[in-house]
Coordinates of C-alpha atoms and ligand atoms in Angstrom, one line a residue:
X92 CA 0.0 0.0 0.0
X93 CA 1.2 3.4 -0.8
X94 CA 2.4 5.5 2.2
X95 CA 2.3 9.6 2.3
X96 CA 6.0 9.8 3.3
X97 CA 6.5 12.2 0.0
X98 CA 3.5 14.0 0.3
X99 CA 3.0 16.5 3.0
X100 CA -1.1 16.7 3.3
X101 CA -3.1 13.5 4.4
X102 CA -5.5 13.1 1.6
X103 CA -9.0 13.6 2.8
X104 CA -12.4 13.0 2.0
X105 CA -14.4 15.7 0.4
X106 CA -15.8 16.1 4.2
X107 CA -12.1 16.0 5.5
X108 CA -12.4 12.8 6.7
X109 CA -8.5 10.6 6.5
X110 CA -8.6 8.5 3.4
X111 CA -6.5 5.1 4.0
X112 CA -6.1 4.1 0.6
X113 CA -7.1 5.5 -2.8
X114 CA -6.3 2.7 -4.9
X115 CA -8.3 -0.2 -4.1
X116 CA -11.8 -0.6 -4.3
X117 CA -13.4 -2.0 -1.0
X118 CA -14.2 -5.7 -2.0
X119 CA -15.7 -8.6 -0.9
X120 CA -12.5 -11.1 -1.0
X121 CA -9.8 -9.9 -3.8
X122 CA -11.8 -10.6 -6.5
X123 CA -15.3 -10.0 -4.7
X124 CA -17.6 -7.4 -5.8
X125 CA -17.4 -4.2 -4.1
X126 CA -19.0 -3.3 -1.5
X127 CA -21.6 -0.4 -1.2
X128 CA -20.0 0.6 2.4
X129 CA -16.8 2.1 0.6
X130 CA -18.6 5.4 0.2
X131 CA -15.1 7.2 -0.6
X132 CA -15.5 4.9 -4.0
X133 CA -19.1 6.1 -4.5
X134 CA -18.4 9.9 -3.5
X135 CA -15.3 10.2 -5.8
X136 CA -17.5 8.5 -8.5
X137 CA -20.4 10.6 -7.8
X138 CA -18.3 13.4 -8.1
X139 CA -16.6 12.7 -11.0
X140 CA -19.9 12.2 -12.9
X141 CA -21.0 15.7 -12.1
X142 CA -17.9 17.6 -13.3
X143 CA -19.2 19.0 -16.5
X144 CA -21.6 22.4 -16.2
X145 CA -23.1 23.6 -18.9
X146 CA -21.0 24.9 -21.7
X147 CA -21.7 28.2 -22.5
X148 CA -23.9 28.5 -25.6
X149 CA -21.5 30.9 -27.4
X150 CA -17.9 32.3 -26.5
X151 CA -17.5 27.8 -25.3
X152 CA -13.3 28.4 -25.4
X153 CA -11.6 30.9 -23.6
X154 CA -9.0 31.8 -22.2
X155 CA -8.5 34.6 -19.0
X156 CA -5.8 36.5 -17.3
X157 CA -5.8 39.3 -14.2
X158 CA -4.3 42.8 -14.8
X159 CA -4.9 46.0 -13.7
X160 CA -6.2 49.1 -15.6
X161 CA -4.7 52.9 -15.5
X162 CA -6.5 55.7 -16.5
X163 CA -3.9 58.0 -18.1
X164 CA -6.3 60.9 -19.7
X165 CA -9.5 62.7 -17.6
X166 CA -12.5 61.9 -18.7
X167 CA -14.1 63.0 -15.3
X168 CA -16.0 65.6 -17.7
X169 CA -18.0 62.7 -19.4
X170 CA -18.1 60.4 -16.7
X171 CA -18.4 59.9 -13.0
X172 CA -17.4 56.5 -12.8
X173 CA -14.9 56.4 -9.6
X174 CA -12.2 54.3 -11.4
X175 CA -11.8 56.5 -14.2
X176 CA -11.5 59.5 -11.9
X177 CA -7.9 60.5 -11.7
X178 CA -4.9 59.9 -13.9
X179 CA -2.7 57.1 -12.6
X180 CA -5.8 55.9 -10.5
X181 CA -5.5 51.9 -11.5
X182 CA -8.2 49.0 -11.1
X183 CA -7.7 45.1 -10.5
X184 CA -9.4 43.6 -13.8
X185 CA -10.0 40.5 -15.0
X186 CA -10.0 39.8 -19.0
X187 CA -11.5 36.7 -20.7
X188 CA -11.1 36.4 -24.7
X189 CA -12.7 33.5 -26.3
X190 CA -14.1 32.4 -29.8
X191 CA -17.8 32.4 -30.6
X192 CA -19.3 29.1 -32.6
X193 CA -17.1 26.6 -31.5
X194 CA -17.5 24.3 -28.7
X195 CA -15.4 24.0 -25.5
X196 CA -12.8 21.6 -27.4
X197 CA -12.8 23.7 -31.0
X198 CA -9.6 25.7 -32.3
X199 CA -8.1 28.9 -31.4
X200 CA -7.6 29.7 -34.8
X201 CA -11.2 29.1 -36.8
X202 CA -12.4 31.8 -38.1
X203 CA -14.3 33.9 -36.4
X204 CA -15.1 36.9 -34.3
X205 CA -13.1 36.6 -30.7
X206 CA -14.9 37.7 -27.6
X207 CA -13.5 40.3 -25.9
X208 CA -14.1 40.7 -22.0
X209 CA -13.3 42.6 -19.3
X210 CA -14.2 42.8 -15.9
X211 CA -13.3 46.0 -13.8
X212 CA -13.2 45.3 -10.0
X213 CA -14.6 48.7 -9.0
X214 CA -15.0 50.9 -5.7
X215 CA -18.4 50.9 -7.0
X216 CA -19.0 47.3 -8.1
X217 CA -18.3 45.4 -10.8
X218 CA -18.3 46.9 -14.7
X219 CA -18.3 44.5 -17.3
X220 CA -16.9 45.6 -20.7
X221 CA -18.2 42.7 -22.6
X222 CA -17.1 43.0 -26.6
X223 CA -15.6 41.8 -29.4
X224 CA -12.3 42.4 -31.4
X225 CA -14.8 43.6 -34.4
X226 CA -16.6 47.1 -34.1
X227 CA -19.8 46.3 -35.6
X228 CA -22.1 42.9 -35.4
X229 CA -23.9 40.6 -37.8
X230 CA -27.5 41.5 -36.8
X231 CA -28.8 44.3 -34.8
X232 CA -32.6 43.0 -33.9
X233 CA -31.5 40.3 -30.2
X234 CA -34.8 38.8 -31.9
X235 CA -32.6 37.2 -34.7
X236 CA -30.2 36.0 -32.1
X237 CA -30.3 32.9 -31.4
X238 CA -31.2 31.9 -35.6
X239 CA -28.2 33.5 -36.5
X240 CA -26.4 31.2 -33.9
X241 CA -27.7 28.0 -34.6
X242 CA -26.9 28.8 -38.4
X243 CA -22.9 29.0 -37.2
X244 CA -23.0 26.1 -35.3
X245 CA -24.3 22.3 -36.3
X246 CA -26.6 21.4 -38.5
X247 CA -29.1 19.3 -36.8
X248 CA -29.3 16.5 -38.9
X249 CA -26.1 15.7 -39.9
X250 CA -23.6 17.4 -36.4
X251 CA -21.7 18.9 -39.1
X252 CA -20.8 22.7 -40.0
X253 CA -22.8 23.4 -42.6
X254 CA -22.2 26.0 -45.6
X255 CA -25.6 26.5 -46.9
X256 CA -27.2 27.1 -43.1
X257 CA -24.3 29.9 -42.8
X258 CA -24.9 31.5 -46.4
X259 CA -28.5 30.8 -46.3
X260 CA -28.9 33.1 -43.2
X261 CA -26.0 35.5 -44.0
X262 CA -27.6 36.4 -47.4
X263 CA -30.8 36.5 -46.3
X264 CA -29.5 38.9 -43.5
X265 CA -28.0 41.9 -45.5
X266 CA -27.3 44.6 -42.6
X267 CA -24.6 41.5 -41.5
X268 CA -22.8 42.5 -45.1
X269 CA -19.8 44.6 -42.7
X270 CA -19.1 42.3 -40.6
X271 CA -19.2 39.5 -43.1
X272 CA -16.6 41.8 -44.3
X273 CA -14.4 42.0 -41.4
X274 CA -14.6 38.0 -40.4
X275 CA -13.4 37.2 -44.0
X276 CA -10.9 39.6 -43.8
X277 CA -7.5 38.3 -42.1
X278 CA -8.7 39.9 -38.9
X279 CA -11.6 36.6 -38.4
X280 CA -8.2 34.6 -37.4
X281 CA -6.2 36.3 -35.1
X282 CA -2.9 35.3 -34.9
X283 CA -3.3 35.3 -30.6
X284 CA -5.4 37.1 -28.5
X285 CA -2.5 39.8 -27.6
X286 CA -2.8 40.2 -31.5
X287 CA -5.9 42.3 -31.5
X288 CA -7.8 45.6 -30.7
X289 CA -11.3 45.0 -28.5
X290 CA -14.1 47.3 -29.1
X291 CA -17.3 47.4 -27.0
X292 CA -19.3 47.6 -30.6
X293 CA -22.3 48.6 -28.8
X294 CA -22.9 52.1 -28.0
X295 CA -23.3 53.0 -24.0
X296 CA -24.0 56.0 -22.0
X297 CA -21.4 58.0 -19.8
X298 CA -22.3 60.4 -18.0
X299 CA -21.3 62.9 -15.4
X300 CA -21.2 64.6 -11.5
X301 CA -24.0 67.3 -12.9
X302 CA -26.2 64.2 -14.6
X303 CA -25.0 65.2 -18.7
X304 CA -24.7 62.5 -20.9
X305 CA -23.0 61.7 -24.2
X306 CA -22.7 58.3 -26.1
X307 CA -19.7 56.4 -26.1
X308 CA -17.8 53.6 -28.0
X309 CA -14.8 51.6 -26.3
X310 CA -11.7 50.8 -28.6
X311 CA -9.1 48.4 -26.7
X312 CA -6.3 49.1 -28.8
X313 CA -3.7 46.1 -28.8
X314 CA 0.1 47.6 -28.2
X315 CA 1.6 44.6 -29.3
X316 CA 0.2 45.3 -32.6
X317 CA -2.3 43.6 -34.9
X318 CA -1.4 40.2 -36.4
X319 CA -3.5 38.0 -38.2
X320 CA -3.1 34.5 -39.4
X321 CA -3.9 34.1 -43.6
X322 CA -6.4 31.6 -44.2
X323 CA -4.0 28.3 -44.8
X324 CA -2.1 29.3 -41.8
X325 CA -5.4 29.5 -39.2
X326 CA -6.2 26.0 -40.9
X327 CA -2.5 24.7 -40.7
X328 CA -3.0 25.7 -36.5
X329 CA -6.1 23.9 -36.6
X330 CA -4.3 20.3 -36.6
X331 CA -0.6 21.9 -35.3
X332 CA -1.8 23.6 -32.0
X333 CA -5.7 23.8 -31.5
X334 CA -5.1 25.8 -28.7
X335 CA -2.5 27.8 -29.8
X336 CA -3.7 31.3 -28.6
X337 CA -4.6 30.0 -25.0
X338 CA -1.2 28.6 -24.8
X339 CA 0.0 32.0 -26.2
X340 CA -1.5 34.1 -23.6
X341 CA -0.6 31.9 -20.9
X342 CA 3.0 31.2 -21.8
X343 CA 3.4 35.2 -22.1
X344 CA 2.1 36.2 -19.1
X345 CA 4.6 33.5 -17.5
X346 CA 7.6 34.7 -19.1
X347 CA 6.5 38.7 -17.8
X348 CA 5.4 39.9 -21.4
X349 CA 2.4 41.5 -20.2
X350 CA 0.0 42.5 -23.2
X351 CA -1.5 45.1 -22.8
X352 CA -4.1 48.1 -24.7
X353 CA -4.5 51.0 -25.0
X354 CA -8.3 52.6 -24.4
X355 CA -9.9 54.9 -26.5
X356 CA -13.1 56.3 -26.5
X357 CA -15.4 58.0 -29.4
X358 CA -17.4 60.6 -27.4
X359 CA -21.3 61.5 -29.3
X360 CA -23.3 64.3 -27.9
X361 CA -27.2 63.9 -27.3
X362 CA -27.8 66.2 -30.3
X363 CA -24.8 65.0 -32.5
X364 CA -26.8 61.3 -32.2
X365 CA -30.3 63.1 -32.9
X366 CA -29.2 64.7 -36.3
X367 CA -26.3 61.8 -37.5
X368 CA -26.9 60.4 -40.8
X369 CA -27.7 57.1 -39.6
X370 CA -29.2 55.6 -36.1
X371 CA -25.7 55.8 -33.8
X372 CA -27.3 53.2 -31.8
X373 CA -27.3 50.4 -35.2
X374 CA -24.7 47.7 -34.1
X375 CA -23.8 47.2 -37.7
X376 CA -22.2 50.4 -38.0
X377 CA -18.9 52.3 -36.9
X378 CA -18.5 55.6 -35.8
X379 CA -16.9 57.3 -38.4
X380 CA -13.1 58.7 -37.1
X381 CA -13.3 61.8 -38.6
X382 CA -16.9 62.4 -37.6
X383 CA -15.9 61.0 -34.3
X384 CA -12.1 61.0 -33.6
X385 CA -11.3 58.2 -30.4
X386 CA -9.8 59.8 -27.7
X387 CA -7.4 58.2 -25.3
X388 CA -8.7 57.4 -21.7
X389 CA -6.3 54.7 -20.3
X390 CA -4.4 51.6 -20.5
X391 CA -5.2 47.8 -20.0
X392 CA -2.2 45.1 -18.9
X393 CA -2.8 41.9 -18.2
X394 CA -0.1 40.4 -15.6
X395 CA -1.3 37.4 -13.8
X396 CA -2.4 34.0 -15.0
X397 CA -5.7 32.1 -13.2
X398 CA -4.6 29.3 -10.7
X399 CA -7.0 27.0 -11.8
X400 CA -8.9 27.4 -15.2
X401 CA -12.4 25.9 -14.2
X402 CA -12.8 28.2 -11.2
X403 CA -11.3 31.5 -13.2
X404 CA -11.8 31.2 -16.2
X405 CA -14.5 28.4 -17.1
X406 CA -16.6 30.3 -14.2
X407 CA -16.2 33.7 -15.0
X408 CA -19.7 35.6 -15.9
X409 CA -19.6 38.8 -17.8
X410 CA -22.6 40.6 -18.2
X411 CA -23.1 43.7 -20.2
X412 CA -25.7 44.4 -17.8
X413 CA -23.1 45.2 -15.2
X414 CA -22.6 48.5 -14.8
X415 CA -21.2 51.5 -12.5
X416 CA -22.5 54.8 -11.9
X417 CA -21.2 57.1 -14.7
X418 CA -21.4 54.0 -17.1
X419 CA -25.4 53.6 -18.8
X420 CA -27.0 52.0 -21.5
X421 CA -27.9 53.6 -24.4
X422 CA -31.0 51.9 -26.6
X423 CA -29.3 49.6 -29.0
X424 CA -31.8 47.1 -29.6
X425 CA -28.8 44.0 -29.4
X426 CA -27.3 45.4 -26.4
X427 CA -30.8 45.8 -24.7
X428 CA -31.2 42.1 -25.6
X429 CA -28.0 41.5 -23.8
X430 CA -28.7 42.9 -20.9
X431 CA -31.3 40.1 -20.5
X432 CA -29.4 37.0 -21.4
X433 CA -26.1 36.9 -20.1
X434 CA -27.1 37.2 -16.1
X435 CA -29.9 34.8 -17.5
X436 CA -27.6 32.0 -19.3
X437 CA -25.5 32.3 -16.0
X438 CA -28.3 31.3 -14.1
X439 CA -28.6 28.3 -16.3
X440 CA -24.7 27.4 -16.4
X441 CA -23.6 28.3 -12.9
X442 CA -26.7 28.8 -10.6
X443 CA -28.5 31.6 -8.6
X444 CA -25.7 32.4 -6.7
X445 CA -22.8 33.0 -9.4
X446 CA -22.5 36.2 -8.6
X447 CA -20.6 34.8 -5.3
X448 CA -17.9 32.7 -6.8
X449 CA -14.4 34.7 -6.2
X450 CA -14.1 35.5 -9.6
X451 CA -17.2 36.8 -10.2
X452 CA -17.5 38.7 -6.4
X453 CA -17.0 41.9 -6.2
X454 CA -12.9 42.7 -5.0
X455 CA -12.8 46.7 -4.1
X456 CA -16.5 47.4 -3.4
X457 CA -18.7 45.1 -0.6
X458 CA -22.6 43.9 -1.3
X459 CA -24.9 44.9 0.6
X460 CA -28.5 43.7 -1.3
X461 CA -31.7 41.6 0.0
X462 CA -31.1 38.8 -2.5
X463 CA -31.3 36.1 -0.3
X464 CA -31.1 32.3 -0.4
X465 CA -30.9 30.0 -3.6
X466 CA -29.2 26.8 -4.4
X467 CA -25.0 27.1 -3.3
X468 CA -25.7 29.8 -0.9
X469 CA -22.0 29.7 0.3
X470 CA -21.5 33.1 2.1
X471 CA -23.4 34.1 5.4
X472 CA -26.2 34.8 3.4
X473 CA -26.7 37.7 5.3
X474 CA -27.2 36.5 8.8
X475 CA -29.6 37.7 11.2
X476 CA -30.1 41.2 8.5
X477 CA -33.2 42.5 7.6
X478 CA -34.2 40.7 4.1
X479 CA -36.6 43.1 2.8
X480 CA -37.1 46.8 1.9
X481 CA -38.4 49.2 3.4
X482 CA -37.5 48.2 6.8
X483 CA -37.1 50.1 9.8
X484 CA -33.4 48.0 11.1
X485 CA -31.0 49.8 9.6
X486 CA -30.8 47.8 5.9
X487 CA -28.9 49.2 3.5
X488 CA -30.8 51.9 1.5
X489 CA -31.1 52.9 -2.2
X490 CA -29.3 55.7 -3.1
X491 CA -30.5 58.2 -5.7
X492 CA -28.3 60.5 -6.2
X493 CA -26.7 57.6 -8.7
X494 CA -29.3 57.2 -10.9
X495 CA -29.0 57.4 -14.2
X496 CA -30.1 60.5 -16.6
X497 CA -33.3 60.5 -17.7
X498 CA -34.3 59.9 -21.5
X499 CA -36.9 61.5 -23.0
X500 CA -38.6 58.3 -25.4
X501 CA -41.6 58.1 -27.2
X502 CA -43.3 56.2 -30.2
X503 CA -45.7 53.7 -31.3
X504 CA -45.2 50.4 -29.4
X505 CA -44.4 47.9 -32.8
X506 CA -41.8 45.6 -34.2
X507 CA -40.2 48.1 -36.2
X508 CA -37.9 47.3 -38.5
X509 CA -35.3 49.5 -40.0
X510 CA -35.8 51.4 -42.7
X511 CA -32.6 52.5 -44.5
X512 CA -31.4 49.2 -45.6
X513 CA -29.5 51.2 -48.4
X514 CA -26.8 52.3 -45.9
X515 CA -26.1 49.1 -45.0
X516 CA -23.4 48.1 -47.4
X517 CA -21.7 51.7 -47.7
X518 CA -19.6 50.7 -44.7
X519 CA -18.4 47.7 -46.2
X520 CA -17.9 49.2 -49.8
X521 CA -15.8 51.9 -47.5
X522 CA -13.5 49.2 -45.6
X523 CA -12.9 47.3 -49.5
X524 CA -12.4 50.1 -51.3
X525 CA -10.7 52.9 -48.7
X526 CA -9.2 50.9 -46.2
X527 CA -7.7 47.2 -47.3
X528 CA -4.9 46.9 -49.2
X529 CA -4.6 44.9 -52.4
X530 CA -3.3 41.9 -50.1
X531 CA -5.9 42.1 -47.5
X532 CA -8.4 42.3 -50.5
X533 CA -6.8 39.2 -52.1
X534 CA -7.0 37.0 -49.1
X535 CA -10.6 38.3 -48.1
X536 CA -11.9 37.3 -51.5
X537 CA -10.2 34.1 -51.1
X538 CA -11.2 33.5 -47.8
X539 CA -14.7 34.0 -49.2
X540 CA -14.8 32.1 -51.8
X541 CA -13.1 28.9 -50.0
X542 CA -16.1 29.1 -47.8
X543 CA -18.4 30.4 -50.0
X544 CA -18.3 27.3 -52.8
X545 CA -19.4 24.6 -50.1
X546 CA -22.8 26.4 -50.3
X547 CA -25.7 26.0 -52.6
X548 CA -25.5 27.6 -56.7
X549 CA -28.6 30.2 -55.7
X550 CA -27.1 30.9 -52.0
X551 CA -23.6 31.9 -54.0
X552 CA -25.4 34.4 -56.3
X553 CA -27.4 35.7 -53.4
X554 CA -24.3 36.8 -50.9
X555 CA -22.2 37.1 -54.2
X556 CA -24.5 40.0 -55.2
X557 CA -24.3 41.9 -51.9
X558 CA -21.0 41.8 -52.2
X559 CA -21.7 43.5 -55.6
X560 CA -23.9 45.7 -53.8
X561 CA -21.3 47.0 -51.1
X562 CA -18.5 47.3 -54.0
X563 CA -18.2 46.3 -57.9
X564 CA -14.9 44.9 -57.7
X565 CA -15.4 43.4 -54.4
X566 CA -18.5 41.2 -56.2
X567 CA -16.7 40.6 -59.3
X568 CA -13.5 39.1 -57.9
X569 CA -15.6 36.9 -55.7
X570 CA -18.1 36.1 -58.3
X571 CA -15.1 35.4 -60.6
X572 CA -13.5 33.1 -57.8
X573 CA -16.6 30.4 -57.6
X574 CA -17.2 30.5 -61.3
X575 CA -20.2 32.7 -61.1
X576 CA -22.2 34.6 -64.1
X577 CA -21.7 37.8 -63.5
X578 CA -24.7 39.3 -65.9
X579 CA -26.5 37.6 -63.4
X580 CA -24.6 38.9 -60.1
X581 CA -25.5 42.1 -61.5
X582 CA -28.8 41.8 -62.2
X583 CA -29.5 40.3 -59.0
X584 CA -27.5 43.1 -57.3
X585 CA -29.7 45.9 -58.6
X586 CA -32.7 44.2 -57.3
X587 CA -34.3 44.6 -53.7
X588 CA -33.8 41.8 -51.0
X589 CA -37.3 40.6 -51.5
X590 CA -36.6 40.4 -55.3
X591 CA -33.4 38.8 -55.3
X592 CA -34.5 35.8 -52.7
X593 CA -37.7 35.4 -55.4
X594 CA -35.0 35.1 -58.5
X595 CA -32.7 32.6 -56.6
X596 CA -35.1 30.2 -55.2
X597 CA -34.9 27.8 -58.1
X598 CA -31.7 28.2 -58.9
Ligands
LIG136 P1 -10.6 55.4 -40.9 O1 -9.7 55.3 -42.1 O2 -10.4 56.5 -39.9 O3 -10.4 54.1 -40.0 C1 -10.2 52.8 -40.5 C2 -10.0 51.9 -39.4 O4 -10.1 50.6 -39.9 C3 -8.5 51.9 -38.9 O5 -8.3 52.9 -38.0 C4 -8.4 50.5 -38.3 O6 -9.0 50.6 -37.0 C5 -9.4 49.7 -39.1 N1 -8.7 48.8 -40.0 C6 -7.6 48.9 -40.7 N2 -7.4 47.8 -41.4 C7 -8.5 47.0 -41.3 C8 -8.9 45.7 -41.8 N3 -8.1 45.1 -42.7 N4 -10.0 45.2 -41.4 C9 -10.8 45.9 -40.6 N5 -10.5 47.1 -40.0 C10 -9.3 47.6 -40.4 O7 -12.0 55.3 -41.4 P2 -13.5 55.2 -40.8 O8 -13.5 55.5 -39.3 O9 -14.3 56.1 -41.7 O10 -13.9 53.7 -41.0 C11 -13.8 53.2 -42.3 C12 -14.0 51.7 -42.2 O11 -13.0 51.2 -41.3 C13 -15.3 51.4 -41.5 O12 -16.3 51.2 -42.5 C14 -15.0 50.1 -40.8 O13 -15.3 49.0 -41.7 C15 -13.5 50.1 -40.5 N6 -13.2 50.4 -39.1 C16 -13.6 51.5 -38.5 C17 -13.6 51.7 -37.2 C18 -14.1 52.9 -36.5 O14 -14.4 52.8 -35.3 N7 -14.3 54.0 -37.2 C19 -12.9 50.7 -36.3 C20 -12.4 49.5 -37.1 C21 -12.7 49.4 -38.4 P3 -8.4 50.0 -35.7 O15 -7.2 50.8 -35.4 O16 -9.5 50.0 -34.7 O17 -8.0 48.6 -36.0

C-alpha cells in the first residue's frame, strides 16, 4: 500500500475525513464485488460524474488572465465613474477572450469573431466591458439572435458545420454585409489574443457629477500590434496547436510579457446622435473617425495567469448588464437584448448564486443587497439582516443621487424594422475600397470564396451580389472566384432583397 512519506497533506475526504487508501476498491475477498459501504469509492464516482456544467452557448473556449487598468487621460467631464477619476488611479481587472461558434474543445484559430471581456473590480462594483475584437455585429434585432447562432453552429441533422445554413442566413441577412466583411478579412483569425484591438461595438451611456450624458464607443487598442493569421495558416493551426492562442496568452504572461491596450473612446453628444446620418445606436455600424475622432482614456495590462482554469476562467460571468455609476446603456436594440441574457444563461450554467464565486464577487466594493437564499448559498447569506425593503433595522438603503439620466422616449409600441437598408453596405464598400490593401483584398476574396463554394449555386449568387452591392470589384472578384455569371450577379444586385431571394429560389 502506498504511504504519504512524500507527500506532506493527508488526503481527505471531500468532508475531510482521512482517506486510507485511494487505490483499491473496497471488496468482498480480492476478487469479490465491491462493497456499497466504501462510500469514498461512490463519492469520488459521484463526483466525478458531475464535473461538467453547462457549456456556454457561445464564446465555449476561452481563455482569461488578471491585470490592472490605468487611467492616463481625464475623462471625469463625461463620466463619474470612480475608477476612471484621476490619472494614474489603477483597477484590479479580469479579461477573458474566447471564440464564438465553436465548442469548448474547437480551435483557437477558426475563423471567427473573438470575444473580448473585461471585468473591472470597481470601488463601485463590478463593470463589465463585454465585446468583441470587431466594431460592428452581424445583426442588430436580439430577436434574430439565437437563428443567427444555430446557423454558425451544427446542422441538426447531420452534427456537421454546414455551408448553406451559414450563407443561407448571411444572405438572407443583408445589414450582416460589414461584418461578413471584417470576419473574412484576415482579422476573423487572429494570430493570438494579444494580436488584436477590443471594441465594446455597442454604444453606451457616460455620463457625469451634474447628470449630462453623451454616447460612447470603447476601442481596446492592442500595443503589441495587430497580427493576423492568412487563411491556410489559421487552418494549418487547426491540426498543429488547436489551442495555440490559450497557450500563447498563458506562456506570455509566464515569461513577464504583459500584453496590454490602449483605451480609446469615441465621445457623441445627445444632439450630435439626434441629427447623424444614420441611427448611432445600429450595431452594424462604426462611428466614423473623422466624424468621431477616439480619444485616449487609459491603459489595460494583463499580468497574472488564473490558478485553476475551471474556477477563473470556465466560471467567469460577464454581463453587459453590469454596470457603474457614470457607465449607462444607451438603446441599441442587441445590447438591450443583452442585458437580459447573459445574467440569464449564468443562471442556467452556474446557478442563482454566481455572482458569489471569487471570480465573479465583487474585490474593491462590498454587497450589501436583499437577494437572499438560492441553491450554493456559500457566504453568510446575510445573517440575522433585515431581508426586505423598506424596513425600519438599519438595511442598506437605495441611493438616488446615482441614478441614471433620464431619457426622453416616445413612439408607437411595434416591431419596427429598420428602414434604411441602403446604408447598410456603404460601410463595407468603405472598408474594401478605402481601407484594405490589395493583399488584404486578395486573401478576403479568397477567404470568401473557399467558404463560399461549399454552399448551394442560388445561396452563391445571393451573398455574391451583396458583395456586388457593397462594391463592384469586391463582387466581381468573388463572383469570378466560384465561377459565377456575372450578368446575373449584376442583375440580382440591382434588385431589392425581397426580389433577389424570389430570383434565386430555383436556382
Ligand atoms: P478610418 O480610415 O479613420 O479608420 C479605418 C480603421 O479601420 C482603422 O483605424 C483601423 O481601426 C481599421 N482597419 C484597418 N485595417 C483593417 C482591416 N483590414 N479590417 C478591418 N478594419 C481595419 O475610417 P473610418 O473611421 O471612416 O472607417 C472606415 C472603415 O474602417 C469602416 O467602415 C470600418 O469597416 C472600418 N473600421 C472603422 C472603425 C471605427 O471605429 N471607425 C474601427 C475599425 C474598423 P483599428 O485601429 O481600430 O484597427
Amino acid at each position: 500500500m502506498a504511504d504519504n512519506k512524500d507527500n506532506k497533506k493527508t488526503l481527505t475526504t471531500g468532508f475531510g475525513m482521512p482517506v486510507d487508501n485511494d487505490l483499491n476498491s473496497l471488496t468482498a475477498g480480492p476478487k469479490g464485488p465491491v462493497l456499497i459501504q466504501d462510500v469514498h469509492l461512490t463519492e469520488k464516482l459521484a463526483h466525478f460524474d458531475r464535473e461538467r456544467i453547462p457549456e456556454r452557448v457561445v464564446h465555449a473556449k476561452g481563455a482569461g488572465a488578471y491585470g490592472y487598468f490605468e487611467v492616463t487621460h481625464d475623462v471625469t467631464k463625461y463620466t463619474r465613474a470612480k475608477f476612471l477619476s484621476q490619472v494614474g488611479k489603477k483597477t484590479e481587472v479580469f479579461a477573458r477572450f474566447s471564440t464564438v461558434g465553436g465548442e469548448r474543445g474547437s480551435a483557437d484559430s477558426e475563423r471567427d469573431p473573438r470575444g473580448f471581456a473585461v471585468k473591472f473590480y470597481t470601488e463601485e462594483g463590478n463593470y463589465d466591458m463585454v465585446g468583441n475584437n470587431t466594431p460592428v455585429f452581424f445583426i442588430r434585432d436580439p430577436l434574430k439572435f439565437p437563428d443567427f447562432i444555430h446557423t454558425q453552429k451544427r446542422h441538426p441533422a447531420t452534427n456537421l458545420k454546414d455551408a448553406d445554413m451559414f450563407w443561407d442566413f448571411l444572405s438572407l441577412t443583408p445589414e450582416s454585409i460589414h461584418q461578413v466583411t471584417i470576419l473574412f478579412s484576415d482579422r476573423g483569425t487572429p494570430r493570438t489574443y494579444r494580436n488584436m484591438n477590443g471594441y465594446s461595438s455597442h454604444t453606451f451611456m457616460w455620463y457625469n457629477e451634474k447628470g449630462e450624458h453623451v454616447w460612447v464607443q470603447l476601442h481596446f487598442k492592442t500595443e503589441q500590434g495587430i497580427q493576423n493569421f492568412t487563411g491556410e495558416e489559421a487552418d494549418r493551426m487547426r491540426s498543429s496547436d488547436p489551442d495555440c492562442s490559450t497557450r500563447d496568452l498563458y506562456e506570455a504572461i509566464s515569461k513577464g510579457e504583459f500584453p496590454s491596450w490602449r483605451l480609446e473612446v469615441q465621445i457623441m453628444t445627445p444632439e450630435q446622435a439626434q441629427s447623424y446620418r444614420f441611427d448611432p445606436f445600429d450595431i452594424t455600424k462604426v462611428w466614423p473617425h473623422a466624424d468621431f475622432p477616439p480619444i485616449d482614456v487609459g491603459r489595460l495590462v494583463l499580468n497574472r495567469n488564473p490558478e485553476n482554469y475551471f474556477a477563473e476562467v470556465e466560471q467567469a460571468a460577464f454581463s453587459p448588464g453590469n454596470f457603474v455609476p457614470g457607465i449607462g446603456p444607451s438603446p441599441d436594440k442587441m445590447l438591450q437584448g443583452r442585458l437580459f441574457s447573459y445574467h440569464d444563461t449564468h443562471r442556467h450554467r452556474l446557478g442563482p448564486n454566481y455572482h458569489l464565486l471569487p471570480v465573479n464577487a465583487p474585490k474593491a466594493s462590498q454587497v450589501h443587497s436583499y437577494q437572499r437564499d438560492g441553491a450554493m448559498r456559500f457566504d453568510g447569506n446575510g445573517g440575522g439582516e433585515p431581508n426586505y425593503w423598506p424596513n425600519s433595522f438599519g438595511g442598506p438603503a437605495p441611493d438616488a443621487g446615482v441614478a441614471v439620466p433620464s431619457l426622453d422616449v416616445s413612439g408607437m409600441a411595434a416591431r419596427h424594422a429598420y428602414e434604411l437598408v441602403d446604408a447598410d453596405f456603404v460601410q463595407a464598400g468603405d472598408l474594401y475600397r478605402n481601407v484594405m490593401t490589395d493583399e488584404d483584398r486578395e486573401h478576403l476574396v479568397r477567404n470568401i470564396a473557399s467558404h463560399l463554394k461549399g454552399a448551394q449555386k442560388r445561396l452563391q449568387l445571393r451573398q455574391t451580389a451583396l458583395f456586388y452591392r457593397a462594391n463592384a470589384d469586391y463582387g466581381e472578384r468573388v463572383g469570378k472566384s466560384l465561377g459565377l455569371d456575372m450578368k446575373e450577379i449584376k442583375r440580382l444586385a440591382a434588385m431589392s432583397q425581397e426580389e433577389r431571394v424570389k430570383a434565386t429560389a430555383n436556382q
